[in-house]
mmCIF file with all atom_site columns, C-alpha atoms in Angstrom:
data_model
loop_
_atom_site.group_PDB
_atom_site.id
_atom_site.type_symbol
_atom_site.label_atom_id
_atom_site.label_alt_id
_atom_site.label_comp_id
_atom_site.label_asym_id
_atom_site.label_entity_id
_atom_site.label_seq_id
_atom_site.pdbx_PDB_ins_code
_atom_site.Cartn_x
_atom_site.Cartn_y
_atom_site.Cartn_z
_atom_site.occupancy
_atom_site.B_iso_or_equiv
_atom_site.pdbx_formal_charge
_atom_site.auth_seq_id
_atom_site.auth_comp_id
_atom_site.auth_asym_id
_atom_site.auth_atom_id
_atom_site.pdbx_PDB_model_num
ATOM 1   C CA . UNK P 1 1   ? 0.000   0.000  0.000  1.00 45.00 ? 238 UNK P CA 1
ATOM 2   C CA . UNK P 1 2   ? 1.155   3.860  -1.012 1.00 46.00 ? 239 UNK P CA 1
ATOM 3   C CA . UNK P 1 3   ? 0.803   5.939  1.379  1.00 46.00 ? 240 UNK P CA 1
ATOM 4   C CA . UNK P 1 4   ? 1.459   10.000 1.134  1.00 47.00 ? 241 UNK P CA 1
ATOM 5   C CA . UNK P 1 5   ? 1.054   12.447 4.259  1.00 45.00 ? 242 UNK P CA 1
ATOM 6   C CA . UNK P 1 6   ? -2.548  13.957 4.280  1.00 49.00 ? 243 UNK P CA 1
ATOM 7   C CA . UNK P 1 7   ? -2.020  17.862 3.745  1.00 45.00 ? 244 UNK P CA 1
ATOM 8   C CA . UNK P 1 8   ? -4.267  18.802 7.161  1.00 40.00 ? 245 UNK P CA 1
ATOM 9   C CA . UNK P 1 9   ? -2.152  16.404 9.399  1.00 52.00 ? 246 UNK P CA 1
ATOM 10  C CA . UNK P 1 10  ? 1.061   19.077 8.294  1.00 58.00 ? 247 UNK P CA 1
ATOM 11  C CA . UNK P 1 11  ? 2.463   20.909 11.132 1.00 58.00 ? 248 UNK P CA 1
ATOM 12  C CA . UNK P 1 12  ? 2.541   24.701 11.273 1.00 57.00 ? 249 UNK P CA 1
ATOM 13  C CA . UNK P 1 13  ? 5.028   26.850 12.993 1.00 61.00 ? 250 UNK P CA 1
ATOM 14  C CA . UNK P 1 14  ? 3.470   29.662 15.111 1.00 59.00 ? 251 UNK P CA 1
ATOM 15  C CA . UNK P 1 15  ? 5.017   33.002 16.352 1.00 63.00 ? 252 UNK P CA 1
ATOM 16  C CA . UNK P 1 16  ? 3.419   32.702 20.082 1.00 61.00 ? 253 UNK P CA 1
ATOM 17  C CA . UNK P 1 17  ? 2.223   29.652 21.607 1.00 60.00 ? 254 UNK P CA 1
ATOM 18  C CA . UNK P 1 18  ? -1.761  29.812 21.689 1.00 66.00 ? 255 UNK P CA 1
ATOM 19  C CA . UNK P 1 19  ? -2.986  26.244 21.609 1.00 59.00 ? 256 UNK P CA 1
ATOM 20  C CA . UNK P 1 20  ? -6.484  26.122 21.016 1.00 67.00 ? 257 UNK P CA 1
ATOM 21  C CA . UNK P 1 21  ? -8.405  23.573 22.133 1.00 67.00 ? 258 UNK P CA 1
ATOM 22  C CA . UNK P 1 22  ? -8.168  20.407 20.757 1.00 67.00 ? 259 UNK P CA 1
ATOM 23  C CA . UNK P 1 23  ? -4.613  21.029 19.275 1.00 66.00 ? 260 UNK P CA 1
ATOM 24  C CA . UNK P 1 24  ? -1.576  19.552 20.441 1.00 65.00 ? 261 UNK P CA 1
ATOM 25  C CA . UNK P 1 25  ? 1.940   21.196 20.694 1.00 60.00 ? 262 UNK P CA 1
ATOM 26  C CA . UNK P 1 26  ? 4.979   19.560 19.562 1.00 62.00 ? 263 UNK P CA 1
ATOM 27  C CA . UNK P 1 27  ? 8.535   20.147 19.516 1.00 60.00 ? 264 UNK P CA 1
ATOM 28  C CA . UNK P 1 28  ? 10.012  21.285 15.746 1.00 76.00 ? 265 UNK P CA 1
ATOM 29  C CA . UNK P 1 29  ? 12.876  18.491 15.065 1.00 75.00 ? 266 UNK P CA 1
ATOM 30  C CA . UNK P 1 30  ? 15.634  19.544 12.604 1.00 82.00 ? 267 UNK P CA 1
ATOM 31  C CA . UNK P 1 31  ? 14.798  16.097 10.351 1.00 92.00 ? 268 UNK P CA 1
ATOM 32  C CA . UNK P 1 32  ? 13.369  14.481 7.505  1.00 94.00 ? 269 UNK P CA 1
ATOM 33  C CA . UNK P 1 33  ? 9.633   14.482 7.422  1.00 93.00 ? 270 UNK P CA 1
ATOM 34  C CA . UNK P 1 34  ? 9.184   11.098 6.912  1.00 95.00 ? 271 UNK P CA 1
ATOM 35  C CA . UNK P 1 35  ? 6.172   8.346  7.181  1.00 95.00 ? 272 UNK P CA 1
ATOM 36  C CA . UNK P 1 36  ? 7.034   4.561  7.715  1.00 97.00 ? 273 UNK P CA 1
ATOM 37  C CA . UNK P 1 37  ? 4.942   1.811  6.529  1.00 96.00 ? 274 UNK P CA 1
ATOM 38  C CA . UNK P 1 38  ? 5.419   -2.099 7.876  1.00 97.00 ? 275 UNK P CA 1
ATOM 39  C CA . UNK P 1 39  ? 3.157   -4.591 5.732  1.00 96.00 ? 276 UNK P CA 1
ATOM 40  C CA . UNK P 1 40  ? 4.012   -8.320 5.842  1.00 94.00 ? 277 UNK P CA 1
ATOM 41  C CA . UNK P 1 41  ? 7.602   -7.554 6.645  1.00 89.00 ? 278 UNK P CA 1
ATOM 42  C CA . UNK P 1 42  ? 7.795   -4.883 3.747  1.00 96.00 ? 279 UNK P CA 1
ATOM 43  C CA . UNK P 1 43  ? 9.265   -1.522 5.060  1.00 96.00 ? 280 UNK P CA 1
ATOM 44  C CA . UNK P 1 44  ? 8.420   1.566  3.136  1.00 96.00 ? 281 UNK P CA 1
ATOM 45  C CA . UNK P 1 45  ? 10.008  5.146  4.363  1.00 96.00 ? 282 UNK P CA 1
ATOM 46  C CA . UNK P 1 46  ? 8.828   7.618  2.487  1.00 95.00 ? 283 UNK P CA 1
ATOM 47  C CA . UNK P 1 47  ? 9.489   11.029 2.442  1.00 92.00 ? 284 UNK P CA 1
ATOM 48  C CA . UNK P 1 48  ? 6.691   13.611 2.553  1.00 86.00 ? 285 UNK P CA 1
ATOM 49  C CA . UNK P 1 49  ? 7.682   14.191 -1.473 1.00 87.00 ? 286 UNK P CA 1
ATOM 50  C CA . UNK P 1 50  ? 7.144   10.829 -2.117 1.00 90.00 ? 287 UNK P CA 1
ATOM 51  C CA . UNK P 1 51  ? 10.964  9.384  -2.017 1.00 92.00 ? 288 UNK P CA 1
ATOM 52  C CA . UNK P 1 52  ? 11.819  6.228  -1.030 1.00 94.00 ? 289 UNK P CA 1
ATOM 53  C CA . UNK P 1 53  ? 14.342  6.774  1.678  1.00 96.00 ? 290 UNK P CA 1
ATOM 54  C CA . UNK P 1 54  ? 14.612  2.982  2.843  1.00 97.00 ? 291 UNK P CA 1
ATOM 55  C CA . UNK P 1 55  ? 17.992  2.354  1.055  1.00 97.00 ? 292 UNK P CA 1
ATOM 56  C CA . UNK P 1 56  ? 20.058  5.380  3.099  1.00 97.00 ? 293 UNK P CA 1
ATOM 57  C CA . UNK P 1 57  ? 18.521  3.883  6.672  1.00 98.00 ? 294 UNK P CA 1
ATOM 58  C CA . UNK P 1 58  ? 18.753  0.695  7.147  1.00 98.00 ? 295 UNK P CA 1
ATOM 59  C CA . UNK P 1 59  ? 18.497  0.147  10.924 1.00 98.00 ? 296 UNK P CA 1
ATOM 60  C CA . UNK P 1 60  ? 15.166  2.266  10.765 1.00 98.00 ? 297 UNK P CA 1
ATOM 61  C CA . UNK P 1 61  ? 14.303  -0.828 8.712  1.00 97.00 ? 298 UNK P CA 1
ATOM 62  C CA . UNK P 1 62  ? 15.884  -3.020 10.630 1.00 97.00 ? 299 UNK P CA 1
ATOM 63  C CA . UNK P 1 63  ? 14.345  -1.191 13.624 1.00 97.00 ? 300 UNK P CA 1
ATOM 64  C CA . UNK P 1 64  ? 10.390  -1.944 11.899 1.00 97.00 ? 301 UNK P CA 1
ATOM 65  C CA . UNK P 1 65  ? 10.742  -5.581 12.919 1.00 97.00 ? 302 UNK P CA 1
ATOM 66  C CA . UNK P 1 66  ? 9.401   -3.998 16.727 1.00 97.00 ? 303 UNK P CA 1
ATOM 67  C CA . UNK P 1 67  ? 6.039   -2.728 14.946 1.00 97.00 ? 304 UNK P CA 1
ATOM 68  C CA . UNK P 1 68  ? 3.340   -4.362 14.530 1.00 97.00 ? 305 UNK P CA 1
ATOM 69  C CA . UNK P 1 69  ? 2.091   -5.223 10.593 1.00 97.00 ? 306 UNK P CA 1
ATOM 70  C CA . UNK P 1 70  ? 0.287   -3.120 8.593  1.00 97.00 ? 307 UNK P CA 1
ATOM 71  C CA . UNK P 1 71  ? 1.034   -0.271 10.431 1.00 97.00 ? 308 UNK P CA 1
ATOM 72  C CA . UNK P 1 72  ? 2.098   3.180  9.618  1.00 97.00 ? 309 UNK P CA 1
ATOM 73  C CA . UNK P 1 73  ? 3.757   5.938  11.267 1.00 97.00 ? 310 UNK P CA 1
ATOM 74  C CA . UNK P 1 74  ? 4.220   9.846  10.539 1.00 95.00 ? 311 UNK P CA 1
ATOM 75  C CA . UNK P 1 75  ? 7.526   11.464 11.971 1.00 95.00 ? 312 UNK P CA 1
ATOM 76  C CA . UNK P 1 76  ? 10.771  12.961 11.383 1.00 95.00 ? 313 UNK P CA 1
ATOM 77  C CA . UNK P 1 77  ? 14.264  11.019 10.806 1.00 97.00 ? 314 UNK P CA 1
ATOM 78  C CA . UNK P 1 78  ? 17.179  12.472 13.084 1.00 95.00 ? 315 UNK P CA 1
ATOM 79  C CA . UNK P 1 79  ? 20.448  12.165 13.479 1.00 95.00 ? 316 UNK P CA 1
ATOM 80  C CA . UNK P 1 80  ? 22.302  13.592 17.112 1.00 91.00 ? 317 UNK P CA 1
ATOM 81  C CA . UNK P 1 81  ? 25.908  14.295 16.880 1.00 89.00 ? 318 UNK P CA 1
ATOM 82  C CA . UNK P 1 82  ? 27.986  13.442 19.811 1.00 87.00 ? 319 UNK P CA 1
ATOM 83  C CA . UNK P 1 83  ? 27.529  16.440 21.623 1.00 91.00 ? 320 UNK P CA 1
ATOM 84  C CA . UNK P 1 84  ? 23.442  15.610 21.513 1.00 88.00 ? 321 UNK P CA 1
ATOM 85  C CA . UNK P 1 85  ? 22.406  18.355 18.953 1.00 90.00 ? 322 UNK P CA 1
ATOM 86  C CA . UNK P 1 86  ? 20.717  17.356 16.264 1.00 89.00 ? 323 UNK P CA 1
ATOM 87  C CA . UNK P 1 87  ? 22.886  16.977 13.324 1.00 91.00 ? 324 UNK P CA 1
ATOM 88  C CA . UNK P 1 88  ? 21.257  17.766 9.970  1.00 93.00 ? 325 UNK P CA 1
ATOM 89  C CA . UNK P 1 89  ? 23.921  17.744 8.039  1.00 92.00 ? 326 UNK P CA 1
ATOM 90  C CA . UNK P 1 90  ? 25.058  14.475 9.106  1.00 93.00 ? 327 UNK P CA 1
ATOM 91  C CA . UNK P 1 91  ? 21.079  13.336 8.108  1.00 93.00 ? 328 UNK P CA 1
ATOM 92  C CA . UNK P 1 92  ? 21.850  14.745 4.621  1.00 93.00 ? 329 UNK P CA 1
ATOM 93  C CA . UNK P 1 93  ? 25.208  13.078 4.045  1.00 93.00 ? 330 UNK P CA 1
ATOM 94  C CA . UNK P 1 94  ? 23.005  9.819  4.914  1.00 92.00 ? 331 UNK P CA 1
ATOM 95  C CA . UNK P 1 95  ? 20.440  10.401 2.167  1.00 91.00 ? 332 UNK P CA 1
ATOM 96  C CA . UNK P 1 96  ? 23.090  9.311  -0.776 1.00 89.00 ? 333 UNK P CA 1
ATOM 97  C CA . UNK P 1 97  ? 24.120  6.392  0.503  1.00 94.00 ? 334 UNK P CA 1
ATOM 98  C CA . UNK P 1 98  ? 23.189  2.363  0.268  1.00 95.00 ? 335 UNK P CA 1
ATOM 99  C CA . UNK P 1 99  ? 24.086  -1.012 0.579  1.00 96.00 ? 336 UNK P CA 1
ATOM 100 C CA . UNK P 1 100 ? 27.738  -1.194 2.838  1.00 97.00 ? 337 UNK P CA 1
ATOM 101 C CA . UNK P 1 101 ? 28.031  2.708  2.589  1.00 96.00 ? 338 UNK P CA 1
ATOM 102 C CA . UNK P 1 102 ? 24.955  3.268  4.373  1.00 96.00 ? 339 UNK P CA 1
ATOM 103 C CA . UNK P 1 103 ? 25.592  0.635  6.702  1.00 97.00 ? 340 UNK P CA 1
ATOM 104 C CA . UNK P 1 104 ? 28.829  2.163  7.716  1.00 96.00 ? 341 UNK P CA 1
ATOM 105 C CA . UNK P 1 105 ? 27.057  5.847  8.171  1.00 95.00 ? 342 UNK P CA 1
ATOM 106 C CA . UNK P 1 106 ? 24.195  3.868  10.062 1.00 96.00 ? 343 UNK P CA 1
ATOM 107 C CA . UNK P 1 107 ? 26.833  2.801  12.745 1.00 95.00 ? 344 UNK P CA 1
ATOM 108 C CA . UNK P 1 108 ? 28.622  5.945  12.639 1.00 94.00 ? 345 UNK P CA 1
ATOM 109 C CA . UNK P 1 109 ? 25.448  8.461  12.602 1.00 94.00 ? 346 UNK P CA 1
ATOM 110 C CA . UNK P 1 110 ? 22.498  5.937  13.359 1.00 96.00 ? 347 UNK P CA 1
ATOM 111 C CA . UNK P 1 111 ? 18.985  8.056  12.305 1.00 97.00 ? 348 UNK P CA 1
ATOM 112 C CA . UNK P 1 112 ? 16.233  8.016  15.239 1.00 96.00 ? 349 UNK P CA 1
ATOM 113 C CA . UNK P 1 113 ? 12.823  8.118  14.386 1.00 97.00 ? 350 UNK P CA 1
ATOM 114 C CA . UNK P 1 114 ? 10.582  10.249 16.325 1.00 96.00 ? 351 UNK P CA 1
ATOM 115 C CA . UNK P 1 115 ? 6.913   9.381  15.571 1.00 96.00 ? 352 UNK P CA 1
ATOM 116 C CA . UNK P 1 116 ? 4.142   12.051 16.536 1.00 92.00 ? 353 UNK P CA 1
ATOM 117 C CA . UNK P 1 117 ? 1.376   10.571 14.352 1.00 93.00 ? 354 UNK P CA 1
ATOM 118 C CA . UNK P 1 118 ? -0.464  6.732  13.711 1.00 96.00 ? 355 UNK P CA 1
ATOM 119 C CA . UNK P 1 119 ? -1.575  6.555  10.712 1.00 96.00 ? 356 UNK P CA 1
ATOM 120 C CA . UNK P 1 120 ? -2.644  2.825  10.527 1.00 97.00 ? 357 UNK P CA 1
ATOM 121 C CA . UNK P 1 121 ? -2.371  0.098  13.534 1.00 97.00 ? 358 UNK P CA 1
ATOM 122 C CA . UNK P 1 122 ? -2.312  -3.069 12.193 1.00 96.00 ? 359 UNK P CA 1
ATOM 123 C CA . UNK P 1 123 ? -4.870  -2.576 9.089  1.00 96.00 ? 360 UNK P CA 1
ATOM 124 C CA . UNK P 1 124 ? -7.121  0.022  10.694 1.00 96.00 ? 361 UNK P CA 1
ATOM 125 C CA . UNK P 1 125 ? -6.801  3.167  9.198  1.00 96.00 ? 362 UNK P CA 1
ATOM 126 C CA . UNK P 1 126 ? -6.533  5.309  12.217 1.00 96.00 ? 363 UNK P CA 1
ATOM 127 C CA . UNK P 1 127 ? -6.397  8.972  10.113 1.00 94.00 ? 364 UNK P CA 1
ATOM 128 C CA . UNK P 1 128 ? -10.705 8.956  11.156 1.00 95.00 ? 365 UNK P CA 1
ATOM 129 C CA . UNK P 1 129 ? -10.122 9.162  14.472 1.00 94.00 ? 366 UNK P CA 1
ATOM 130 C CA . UNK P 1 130 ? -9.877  12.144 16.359 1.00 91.00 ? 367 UNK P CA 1
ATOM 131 C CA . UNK P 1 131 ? -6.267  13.301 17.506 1.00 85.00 ? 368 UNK P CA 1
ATOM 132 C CA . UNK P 1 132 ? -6.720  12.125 20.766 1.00 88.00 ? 369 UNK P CA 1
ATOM 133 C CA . UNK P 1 133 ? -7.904  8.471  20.220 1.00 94.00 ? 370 UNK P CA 1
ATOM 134 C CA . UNK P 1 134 ? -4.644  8.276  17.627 1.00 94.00 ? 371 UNK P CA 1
ATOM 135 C CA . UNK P 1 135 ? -1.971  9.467  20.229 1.00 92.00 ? 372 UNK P CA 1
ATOM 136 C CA . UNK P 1 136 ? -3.426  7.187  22.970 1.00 95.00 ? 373 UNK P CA 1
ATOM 137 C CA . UNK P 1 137 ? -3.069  4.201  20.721 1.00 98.00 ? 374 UNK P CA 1
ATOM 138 C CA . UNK P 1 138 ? 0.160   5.528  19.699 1.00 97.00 ? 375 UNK P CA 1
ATOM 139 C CA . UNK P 1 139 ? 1.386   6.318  23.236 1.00 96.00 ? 376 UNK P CA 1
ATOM 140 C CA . UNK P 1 140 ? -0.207  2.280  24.239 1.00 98.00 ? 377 UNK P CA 1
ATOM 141 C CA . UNK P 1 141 ? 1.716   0.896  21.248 1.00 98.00 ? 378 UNK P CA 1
ATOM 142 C CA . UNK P 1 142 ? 5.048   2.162  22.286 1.00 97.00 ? 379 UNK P CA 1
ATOM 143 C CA . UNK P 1 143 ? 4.128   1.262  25.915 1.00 98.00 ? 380 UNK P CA 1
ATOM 144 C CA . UNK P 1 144 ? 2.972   -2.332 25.177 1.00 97.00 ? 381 UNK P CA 1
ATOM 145 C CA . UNK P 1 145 ? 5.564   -3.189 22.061 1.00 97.00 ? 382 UNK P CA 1
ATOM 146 C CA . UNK P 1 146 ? 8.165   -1.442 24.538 1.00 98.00 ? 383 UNK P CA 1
ATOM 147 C CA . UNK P 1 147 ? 9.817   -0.226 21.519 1.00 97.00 ? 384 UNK P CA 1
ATOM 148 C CA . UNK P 1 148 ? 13.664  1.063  21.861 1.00 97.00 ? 385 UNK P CA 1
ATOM 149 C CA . UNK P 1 149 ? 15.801  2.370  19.224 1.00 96.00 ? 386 UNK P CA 1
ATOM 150 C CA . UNK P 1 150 ? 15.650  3.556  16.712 1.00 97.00 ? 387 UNK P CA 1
ATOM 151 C CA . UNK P 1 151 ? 11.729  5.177  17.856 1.00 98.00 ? 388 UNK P CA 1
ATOM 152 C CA . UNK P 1 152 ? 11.182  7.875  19.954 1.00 96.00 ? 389 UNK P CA 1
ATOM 153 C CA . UNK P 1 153 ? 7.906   9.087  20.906 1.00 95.00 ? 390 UNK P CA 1
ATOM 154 C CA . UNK P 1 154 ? 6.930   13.211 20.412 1.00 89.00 ? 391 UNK P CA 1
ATOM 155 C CA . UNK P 1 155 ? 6.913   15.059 23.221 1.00 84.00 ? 392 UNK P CA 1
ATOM 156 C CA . UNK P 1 156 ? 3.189   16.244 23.008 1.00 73.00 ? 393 UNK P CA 1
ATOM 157 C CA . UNK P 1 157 ? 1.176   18.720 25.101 1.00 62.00 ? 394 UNK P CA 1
ATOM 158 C CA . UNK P 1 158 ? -2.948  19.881 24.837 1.00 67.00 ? 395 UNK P CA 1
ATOM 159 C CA . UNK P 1 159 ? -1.750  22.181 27.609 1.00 67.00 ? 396 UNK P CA 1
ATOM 160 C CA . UNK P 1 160 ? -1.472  25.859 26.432 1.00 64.00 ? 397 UNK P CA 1
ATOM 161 C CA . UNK P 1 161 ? 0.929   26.764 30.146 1.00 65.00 ? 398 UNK P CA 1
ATOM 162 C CA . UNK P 1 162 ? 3.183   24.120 29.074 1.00 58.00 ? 399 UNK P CA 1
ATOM 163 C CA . UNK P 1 163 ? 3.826   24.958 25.450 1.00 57.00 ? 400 UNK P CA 1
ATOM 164 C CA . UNK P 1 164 ? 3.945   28.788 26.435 1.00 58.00 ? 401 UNK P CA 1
ATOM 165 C CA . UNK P 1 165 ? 6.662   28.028 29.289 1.00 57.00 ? 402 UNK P CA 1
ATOM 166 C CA . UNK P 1 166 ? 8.473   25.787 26.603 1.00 52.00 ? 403 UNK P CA 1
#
């Protein structure tokens, strides 16, 4: 299955922090938008153009084994440098490369992905459901599947005082 990032579900930067309710506020991450899709041990990343990025990262593929099938994830790809900044240009240089090259930049610079949307949990298409209901069952799947790297769960606040004092 194709999938492509539904225009509404974009994230907008904002010159003051006024949440309104039923929004969420997230960190920005200095990444690759990217969306993941896991179907019968087929891992598609895509980026939100449409590229297949799967060759460059292969221990986010590697990584997929901890989701469950037919599942799909929106985030951003990342790569910290050793000072724990992230390192865009580092995620660039990654981009290029396949086969042993990108294994070697995948141990030097391993790529993190930080989901913040579910998009399908195994063969439900979860974009109906109200933001809420999708980052509870996001937040349970990383909670039950007790996934590790390379995911990272958003930071993600409906709380106006917390996003203002952020």
């Amino acid at each position: 299955m194709t999938w492509t990032l539904p225009e509404p579900m974009l994230s907008a930067s904002v010159p003051a922090p006024d949440l309104r309710p039923g929004w969420a506020g997230e960190p920005k991450w200095d990444g690759f938008r990217t969306l993941v899709s896991v179907d019968t041990g087929r891992v598609v990343l895509r980026s939100r153009r449409g590229s297949e990025m799967a060759p460059a990262f292969p221990e986010i593929v590697a990584g997929a084994a901890q989701l469950p099938d037919a599942t799909a994830l929106d985030g951003e790809l990342i790569v910290w440098d050793a000072a724990g900044r992230l390192a865009f240009e580092r995620l660039q240089d990654r981009l290029a490369r396949r086969g042993a090259s990108a294994a070697r930049a995948a141990s030097e610079w391993p790529a993190h992905f930080v989901a913040f949307d579910l998009l399908r949990l195994s063969g439900t298409d979860t974009t109906v459901w109200p933001y809420q209901r999708r980052r509870a069952a996001l937040e349970s799947m990383f909670a039950g599947r007790r996934l590790s790297t390379p995911w990272a769960l958003c930071p993600s606040t409906t709380e106006a005082d917390t996003c203002a004092s952020g």
